[in-house]
Every structure is written in C-alpha cells, then in structure tokens.
PDB file of C-alpha atoms and ligand atoms in Angstrom:
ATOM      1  CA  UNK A 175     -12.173  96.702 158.924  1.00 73.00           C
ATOM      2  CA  UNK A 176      -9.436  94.296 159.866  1.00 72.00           C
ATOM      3  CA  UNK A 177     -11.157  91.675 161.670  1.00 89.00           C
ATOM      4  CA  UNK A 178      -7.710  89.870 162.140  1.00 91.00           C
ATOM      5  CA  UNK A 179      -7.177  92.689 164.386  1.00 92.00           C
ATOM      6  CA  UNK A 180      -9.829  92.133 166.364  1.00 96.00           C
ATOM      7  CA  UNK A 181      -9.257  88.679 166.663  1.00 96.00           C
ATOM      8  CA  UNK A 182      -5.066  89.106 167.808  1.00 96.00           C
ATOM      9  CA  UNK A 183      -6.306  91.241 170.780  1.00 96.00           C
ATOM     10  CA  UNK A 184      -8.486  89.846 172.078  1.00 96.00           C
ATOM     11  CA  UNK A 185      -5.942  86.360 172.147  1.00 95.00           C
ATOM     12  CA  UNK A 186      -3.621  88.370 174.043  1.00 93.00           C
ATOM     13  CA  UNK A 187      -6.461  89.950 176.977  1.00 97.00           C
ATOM     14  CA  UNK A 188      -5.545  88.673 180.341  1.00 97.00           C
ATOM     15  CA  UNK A 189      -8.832  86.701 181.727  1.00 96.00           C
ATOM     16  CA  UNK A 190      -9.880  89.693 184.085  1.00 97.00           C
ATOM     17  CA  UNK A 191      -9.486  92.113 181.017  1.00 98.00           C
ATOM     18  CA  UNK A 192     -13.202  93.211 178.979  1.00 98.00           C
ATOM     19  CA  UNK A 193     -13.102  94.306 175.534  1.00 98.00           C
ATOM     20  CA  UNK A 194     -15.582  97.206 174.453  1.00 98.00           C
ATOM     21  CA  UNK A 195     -15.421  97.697 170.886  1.00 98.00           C
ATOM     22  CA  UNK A 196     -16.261 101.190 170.223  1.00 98.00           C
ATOM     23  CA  UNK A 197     -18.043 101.311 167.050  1.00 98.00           C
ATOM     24  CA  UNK A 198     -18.730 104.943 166.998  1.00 97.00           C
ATOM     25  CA  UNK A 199     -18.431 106.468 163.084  1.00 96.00           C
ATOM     26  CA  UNK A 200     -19.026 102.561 162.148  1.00 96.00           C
ATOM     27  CA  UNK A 201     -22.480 100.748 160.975  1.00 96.00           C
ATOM     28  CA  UNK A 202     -24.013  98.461 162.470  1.00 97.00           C
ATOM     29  CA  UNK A 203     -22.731  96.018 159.693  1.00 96.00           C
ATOM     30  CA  UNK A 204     -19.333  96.139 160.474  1.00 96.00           C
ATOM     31  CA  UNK A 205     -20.757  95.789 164.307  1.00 97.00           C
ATOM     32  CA  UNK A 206     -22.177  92.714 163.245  1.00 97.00           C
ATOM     33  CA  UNK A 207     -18.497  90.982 161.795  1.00 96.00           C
ATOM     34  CA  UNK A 208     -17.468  91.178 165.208  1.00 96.00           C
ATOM     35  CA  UNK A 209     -20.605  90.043 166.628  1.00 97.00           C
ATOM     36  CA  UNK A 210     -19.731  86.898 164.654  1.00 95.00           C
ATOM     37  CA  UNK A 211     -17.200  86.335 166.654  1.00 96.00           C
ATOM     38  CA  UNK A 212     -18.203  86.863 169.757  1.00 96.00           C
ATOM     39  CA  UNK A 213     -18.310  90.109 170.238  1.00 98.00           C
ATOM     40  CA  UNK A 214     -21.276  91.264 173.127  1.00 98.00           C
ATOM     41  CA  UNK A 215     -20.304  95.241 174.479  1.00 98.00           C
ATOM     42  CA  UNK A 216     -20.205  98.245 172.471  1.00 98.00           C
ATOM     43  CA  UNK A 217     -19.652 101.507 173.330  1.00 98.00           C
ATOM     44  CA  UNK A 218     -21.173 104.721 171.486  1.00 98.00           C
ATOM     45  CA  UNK A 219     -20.556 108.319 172.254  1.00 97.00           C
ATOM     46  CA  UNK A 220     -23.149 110.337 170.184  1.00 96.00           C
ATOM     47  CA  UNK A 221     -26.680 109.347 171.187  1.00 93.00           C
ATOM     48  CA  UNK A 222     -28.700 109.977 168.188  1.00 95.00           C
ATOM     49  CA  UNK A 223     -25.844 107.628 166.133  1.00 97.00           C
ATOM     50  CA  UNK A 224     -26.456 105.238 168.819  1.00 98.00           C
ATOM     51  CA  UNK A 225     -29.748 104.546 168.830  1.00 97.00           C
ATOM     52  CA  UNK A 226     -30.137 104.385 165.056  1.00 98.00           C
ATOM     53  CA  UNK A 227     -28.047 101.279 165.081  1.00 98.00           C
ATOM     54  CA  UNK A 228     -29.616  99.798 168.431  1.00 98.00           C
ATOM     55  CA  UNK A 229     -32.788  99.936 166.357  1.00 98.00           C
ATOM     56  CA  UNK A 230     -31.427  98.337 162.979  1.00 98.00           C
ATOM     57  CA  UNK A 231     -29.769  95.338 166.034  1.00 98.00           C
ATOM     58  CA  UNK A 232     -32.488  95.371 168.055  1.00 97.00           C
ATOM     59  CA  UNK A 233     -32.976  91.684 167.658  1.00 97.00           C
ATOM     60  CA  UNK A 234     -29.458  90.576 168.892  1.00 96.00           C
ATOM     61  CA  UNK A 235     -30.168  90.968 172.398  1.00 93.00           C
ATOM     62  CA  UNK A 236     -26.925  89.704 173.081  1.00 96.00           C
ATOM     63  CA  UNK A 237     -25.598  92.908 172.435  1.00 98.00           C
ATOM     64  CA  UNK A 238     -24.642  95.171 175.971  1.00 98.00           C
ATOM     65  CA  UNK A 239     -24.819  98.990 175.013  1.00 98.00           C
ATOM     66  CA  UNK A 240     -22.212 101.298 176.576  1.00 98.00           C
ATOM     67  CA  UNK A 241     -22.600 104.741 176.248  1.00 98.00           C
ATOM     68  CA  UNK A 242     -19.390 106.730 176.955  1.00 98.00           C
ATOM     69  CA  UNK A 243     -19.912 110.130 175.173  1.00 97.00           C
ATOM     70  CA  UNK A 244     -20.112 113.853 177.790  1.00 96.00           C
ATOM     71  CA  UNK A 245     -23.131 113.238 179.324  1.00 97.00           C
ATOM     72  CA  UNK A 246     -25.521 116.085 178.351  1.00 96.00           C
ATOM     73  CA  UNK A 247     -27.664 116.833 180.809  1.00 96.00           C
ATOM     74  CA  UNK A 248     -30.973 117.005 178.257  1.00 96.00           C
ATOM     75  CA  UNK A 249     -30.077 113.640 177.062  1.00 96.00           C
ATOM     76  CA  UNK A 250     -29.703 111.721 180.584  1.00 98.00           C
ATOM     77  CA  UNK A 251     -33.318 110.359 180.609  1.00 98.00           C
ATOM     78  CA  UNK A 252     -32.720 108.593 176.385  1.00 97.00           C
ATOM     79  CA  UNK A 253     -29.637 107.643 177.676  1.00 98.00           C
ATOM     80  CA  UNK A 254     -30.769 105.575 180.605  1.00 98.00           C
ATOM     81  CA  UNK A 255     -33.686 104.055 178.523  1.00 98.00           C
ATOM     82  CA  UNK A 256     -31.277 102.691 175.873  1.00 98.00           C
ATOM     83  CA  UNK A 257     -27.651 102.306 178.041  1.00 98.00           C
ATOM     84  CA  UNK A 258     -26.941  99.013 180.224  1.00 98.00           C
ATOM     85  CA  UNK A 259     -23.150 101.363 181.046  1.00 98.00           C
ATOM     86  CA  UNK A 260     -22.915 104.353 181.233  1.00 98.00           C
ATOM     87  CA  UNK A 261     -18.811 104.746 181.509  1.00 98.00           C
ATOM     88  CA  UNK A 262     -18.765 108.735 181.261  1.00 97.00           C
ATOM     89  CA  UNK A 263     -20.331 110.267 184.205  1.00 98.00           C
ATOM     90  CA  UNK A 264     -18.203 113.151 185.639  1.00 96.00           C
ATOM     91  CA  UNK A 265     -19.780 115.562 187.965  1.00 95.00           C
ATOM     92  CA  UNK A 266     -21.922 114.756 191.193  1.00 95.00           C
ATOM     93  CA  UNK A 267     -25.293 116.592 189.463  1.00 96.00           C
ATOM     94  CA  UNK A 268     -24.920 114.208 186.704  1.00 97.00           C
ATOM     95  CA  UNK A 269     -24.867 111.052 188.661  1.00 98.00           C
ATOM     96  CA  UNK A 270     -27.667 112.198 190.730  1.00 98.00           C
ATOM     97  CA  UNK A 271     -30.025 113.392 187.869  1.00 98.00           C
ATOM     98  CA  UNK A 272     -29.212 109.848 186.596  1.00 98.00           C
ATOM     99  CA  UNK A 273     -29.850 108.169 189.971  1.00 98.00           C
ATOM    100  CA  UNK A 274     -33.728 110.053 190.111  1.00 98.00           C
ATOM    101  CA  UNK A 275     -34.182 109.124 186.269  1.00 98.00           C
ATOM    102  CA  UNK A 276     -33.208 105.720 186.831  1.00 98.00           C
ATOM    103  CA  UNK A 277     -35.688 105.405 189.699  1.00 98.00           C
ATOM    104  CA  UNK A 278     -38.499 106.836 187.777  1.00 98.00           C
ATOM    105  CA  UNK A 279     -37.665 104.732 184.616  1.00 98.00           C
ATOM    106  CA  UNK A 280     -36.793 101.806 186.854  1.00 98.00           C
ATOM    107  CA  UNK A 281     -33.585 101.294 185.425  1.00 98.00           C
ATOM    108  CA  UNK A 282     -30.459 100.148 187.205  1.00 98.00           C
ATOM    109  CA  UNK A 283     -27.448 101.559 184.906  1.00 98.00           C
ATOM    110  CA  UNK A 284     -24.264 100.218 185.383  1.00 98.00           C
ATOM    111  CA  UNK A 285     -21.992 103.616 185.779  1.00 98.00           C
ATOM    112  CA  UNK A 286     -18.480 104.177 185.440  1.00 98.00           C
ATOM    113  CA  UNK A 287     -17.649 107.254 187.301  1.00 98.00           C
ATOM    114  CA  UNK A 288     -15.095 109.449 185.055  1.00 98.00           C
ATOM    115  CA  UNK A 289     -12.069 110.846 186.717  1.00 98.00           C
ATOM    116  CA  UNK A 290      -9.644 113.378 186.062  1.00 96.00           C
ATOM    117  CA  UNK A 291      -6.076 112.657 186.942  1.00 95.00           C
ATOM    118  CA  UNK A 292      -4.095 115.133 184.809  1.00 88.00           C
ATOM    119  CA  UNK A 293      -5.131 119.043 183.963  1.00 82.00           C
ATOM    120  CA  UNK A 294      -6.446 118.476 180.873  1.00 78.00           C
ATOM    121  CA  UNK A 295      -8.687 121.471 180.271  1.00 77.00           C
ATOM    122  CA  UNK A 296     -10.300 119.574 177.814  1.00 77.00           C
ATOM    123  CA  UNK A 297     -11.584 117.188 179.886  1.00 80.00           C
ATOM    124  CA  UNK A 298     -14.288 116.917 182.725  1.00 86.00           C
ATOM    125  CA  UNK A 299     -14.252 114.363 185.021  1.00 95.00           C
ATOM    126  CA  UNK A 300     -14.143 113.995 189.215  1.00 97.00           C
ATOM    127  CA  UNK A 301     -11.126 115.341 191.064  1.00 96.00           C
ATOM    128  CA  UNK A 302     -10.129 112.280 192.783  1.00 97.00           C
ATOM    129  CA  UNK A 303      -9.959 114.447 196.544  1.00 96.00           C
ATOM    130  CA  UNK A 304     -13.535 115.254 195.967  1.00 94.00           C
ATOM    131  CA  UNK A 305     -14.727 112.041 195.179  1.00 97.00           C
ATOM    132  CA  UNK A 306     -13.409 110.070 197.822  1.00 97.00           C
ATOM    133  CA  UNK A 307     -14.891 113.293 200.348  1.00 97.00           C
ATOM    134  CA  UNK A 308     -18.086 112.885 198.689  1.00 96.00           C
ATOM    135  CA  UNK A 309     -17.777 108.704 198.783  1.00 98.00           C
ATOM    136  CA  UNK A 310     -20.638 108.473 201.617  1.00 97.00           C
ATOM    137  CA  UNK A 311     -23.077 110.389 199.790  1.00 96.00           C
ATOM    138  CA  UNK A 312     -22.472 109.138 196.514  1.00 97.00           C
ATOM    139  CA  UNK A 313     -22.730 105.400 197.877  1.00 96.00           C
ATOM    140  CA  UNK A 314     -26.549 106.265 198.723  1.00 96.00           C
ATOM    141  CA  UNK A 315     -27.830 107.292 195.302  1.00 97.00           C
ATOM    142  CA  UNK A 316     -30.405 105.204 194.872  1.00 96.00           C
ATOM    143  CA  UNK A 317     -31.142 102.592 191.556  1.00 98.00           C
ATOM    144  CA  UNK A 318     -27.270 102.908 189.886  1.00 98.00           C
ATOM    145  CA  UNK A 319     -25.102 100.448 190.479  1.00 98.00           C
ATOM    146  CA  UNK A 320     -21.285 102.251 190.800  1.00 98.00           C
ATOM    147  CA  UNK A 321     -19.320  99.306 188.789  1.00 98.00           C
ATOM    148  CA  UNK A 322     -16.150 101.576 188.473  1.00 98.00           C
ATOM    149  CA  UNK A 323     -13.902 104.492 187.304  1.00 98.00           C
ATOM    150  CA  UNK A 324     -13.082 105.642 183.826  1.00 98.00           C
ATOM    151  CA  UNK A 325      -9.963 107.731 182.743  1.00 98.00           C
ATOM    152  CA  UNK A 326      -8.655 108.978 179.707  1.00 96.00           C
ATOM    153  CA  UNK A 327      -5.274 110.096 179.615  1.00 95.00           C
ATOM    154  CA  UNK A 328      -3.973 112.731 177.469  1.00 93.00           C
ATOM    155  CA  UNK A 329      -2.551 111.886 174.231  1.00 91.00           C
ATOM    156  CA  UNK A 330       1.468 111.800 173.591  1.00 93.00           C
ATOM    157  CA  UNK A 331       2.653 110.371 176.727  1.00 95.00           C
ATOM    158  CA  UNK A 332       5.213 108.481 177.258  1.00 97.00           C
ATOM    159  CA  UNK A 333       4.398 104.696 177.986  1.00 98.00           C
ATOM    160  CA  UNK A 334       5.321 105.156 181.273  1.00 98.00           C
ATOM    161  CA  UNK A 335       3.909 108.168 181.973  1.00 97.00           C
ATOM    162  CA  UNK A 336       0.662 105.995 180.783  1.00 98.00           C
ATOM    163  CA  UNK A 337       1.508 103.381 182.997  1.00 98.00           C
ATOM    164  CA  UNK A 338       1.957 105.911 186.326  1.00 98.00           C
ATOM    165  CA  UNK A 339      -1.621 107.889 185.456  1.00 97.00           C
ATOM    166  CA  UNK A 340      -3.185 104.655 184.560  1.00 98.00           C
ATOM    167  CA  UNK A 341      -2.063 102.952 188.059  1.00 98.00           C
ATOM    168  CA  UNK A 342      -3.504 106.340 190.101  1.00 98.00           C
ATOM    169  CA  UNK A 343      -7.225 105.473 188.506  1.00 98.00           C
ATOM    170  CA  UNK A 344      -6.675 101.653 189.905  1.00 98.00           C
ATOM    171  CA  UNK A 345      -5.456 102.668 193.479  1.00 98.00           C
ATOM    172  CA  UNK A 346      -8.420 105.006 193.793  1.00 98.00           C
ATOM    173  CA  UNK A 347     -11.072 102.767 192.657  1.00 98.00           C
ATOM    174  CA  UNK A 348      -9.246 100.040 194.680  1.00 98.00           C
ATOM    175  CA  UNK A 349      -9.463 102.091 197.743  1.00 98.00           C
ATOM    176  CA  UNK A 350     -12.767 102.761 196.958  1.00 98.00           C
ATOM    177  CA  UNK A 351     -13.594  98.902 196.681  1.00 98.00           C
ATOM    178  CA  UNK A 352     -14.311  99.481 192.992  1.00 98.00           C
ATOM    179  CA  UNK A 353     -13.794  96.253 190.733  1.00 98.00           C
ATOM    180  CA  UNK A 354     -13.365  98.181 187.633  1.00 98.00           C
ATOM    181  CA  UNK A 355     -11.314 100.394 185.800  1.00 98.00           C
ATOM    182  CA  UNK A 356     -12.138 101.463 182.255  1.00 98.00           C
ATOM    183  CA  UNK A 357      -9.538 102.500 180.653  1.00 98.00           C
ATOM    184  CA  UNK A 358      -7.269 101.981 177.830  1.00 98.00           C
ATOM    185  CA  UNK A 359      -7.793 103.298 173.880  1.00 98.00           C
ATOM    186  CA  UNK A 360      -6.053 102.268 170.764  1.00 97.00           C
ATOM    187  CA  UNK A 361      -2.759 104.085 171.238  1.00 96.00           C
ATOM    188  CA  UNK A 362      -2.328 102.815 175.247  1.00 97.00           C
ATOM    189  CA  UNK A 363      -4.392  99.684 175.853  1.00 98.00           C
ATOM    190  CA  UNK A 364      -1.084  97.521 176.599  1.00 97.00           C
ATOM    191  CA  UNK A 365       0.113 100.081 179.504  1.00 98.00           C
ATOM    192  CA  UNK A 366      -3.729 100.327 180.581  1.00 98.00           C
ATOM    193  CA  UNK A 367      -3.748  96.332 181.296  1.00 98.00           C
ATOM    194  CA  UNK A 368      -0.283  96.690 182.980  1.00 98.00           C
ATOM    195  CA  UNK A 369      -2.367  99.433 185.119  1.00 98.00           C
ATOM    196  CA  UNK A 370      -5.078  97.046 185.904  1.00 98.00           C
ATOM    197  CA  UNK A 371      -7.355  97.840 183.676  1.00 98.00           C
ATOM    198  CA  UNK A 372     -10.810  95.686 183.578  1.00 98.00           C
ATOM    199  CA  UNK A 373     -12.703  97.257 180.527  1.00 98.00           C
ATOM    200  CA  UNK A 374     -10.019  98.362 177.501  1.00 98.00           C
ATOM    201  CA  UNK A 375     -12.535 101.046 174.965  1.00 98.00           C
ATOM    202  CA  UNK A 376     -10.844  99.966 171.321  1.00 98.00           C
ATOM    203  CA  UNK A 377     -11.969 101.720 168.473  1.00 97.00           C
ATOM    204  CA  UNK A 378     -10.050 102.611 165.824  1.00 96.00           C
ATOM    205  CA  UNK A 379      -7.220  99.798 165.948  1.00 95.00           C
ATOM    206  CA  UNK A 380     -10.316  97.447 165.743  1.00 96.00           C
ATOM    207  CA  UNK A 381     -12.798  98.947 163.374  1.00 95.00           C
ATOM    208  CA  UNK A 382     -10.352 101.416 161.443  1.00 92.00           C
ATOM    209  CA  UNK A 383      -9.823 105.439 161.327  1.00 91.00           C
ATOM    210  CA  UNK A 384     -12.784 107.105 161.955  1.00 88.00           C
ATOM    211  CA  UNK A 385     -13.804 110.350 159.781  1.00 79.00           C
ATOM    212  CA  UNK A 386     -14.000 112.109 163.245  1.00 71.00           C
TER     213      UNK A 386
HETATM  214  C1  PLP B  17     -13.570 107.261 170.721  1.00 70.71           C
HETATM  215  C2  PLP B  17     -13.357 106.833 172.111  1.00 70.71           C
HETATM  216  C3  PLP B  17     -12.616 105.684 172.404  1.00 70.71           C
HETATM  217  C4  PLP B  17     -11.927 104.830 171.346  1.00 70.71           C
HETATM  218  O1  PLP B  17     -10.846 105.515 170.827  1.00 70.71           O
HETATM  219  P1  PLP B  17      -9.786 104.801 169.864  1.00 70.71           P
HETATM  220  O2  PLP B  17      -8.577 105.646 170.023  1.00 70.71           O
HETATM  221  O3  PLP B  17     -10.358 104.827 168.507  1.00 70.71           O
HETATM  222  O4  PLP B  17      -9.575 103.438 170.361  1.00 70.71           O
HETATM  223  C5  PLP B  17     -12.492 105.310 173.726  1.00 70.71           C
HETATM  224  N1  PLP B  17     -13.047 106.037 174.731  1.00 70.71           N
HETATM  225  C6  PLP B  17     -13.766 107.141 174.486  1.00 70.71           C
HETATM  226  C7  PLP B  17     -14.354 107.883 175.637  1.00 70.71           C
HETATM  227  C8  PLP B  17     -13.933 107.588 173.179  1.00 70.71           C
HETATM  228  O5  PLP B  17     -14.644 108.697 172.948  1.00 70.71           O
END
C-alpha cells in the first residue's frame, strides 16, 4: 500500500469531512500502517473477514468498527456485538430487527440508513418517499442511534451527475435533521465532499486494488 496516499487525502479533507478506510481484502497489518498515523474508523463488508482481524487488533481499542456490507438478516445479532456503525441498513425490517437486537444485547449502534437515489437494480436501499412517510415511526425504534444516510452511486457517471445524486442524499438527510452523509468511494470522493459529504468510505485508492 501507498501510505503517501493516505496521507495526501486526508491533508486535503475539509474539517467536517471523516475518513473511513475500508480495509476489506486487506490484513490487519496493513490496517495497522495507517493506524500509525492516526488512523481510528474502518469499515468491513464481509463479517466473518471482519471479525478475524478485530480479534488479531483487539487490543487497539482505539480502533471504531464500521460495518457496511448487505445486511443479512442471520448475521444482524454478530453484527451488532462487534459494529460501533453500521452504515448499510436498507429496508425498515432490517432496522427494526436491529433496534430489538440492540435492546436485548444492550447495544446502541450508530446506523447509517442506506438510500437509493438512482434504479440501480443492483442495489437495495430506502426509496427516499418512503422514508420520509415512515420518518415518525422510524424515529421511535428504540436503542439505535440514526447518525445518517448512506448512498452509493452507480459507477461511470459523469462528475456532475455525481455531484447532482450526491446533493439529493444531503437535502434528504438535511430535511430529515440528519448530520451525516456517508458517501463518497475511490473513484467520486472529491464530488461527494462538494455534495456535503461527512463520512468519505476509501478503499482501494488508500490500501490498493483489491482481488475482489
Ligand atoms: C468496497 C466498498 C467501498 C470502498 O470502495 P473503493 O472503491 O475501494 O474505495 C465503499 N463503500 C462500500 C459500501 C463498499 O462495499
């Protein structure tokens, strides 16, 4: 990995802007050259991956774990034992299974609600409409603390086209009275902090191409 990277972004992040480093396909000693320098939230998508590093780190307890893989349904209760974030969740069932594990486990995950702003079949998420309908009843779920949304855009856009789906995530969580937007990748974290972005998800420009 190119830790001068690492080190040239996060220079250029605007005060408001958090870094995850997304160290998914990467061990936890390339993890720790970052951690080196500063380095506290990383975000993991495959929970098995995930935890065999939190165990091998387990005594930095500095380190913030993010998990922003699909949310499988099986795997909510591991994931709320061993997540501070979870950045990912996209369907009302989800969030509440989460809200009655977290009660039971007496947990208080920080959640990023994901959203869907394009018809990408590909991709779940919350149709903005429904969300905001369903606002009320969401804001009652009990032990989760609702920091934020979370988009991905589809890949290939043009930067502006980034920009203009990237700005739709940050008026609805605005008008929601959401601080936080997570969103922004490798290929469109400059538009996503032009968006207002407050958590940028960097993997690959930081740690290198994965081997999935
Ligand atoms: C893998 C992944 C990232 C990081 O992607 P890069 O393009 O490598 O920066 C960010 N967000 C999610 C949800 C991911 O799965």
């Amino acid at each position: 990995m190119e830790i001068s990277n690492y080190l040239q972004i996060k220079k250029k992040l605007p005060g408001n802007v958090n870094l995850l480093a997304v160290s998914k396909g990467f061990s936890s000693e390339e993890i720790k050259t970052i951690i080196n320098e500063g380095q506290t939230d990383f975000g993991e998508s495959r929970f098995q991956e995930a935890l065999e590093k939190q165990l091998i780190l387990k005594d930095l307890k500095k380190i913030k774990w993010h998990f922003i893989g699909r949310v499988q349904s099986n795997k909510i209760r591991k994931i709320v034992q061993n997540f501070e974030y979870i950045h990912s969740v996209d369907s009302y069932e989800k969030l509440l299974k989460i809200s009655n594990i977290s009660f039971e486990e007496q947990k208080n995950p920080l959640i990023m609600l994901q959203v869907k702003f394009s018809d990408d079949p590909n991709k779940g998420g919350f149709n903005p409409k429904e969300l905001t309908e369903n606002w009320d009843q969401i804001m009652q779920f009990k032990s989760i603390k609702i920091k934020g949304l979370m988009t991905i855009n589809p890949r290939g856009l043009s930067s502006t086209d980034n920009i203009k789906l990237f700005k739709k995530c940050r008026v609805l969580a605005d008008s929601l009275k959401l601080k936080d937007c997570s969103m922004g990748m490798s290929g469109d974290w400059k538009e996503a902090i032009e968006a207002g972005s407050t958590w940028l998800r960097l993997g690959s420009i930081i740690f290198g191409n994965r081997t999935y």
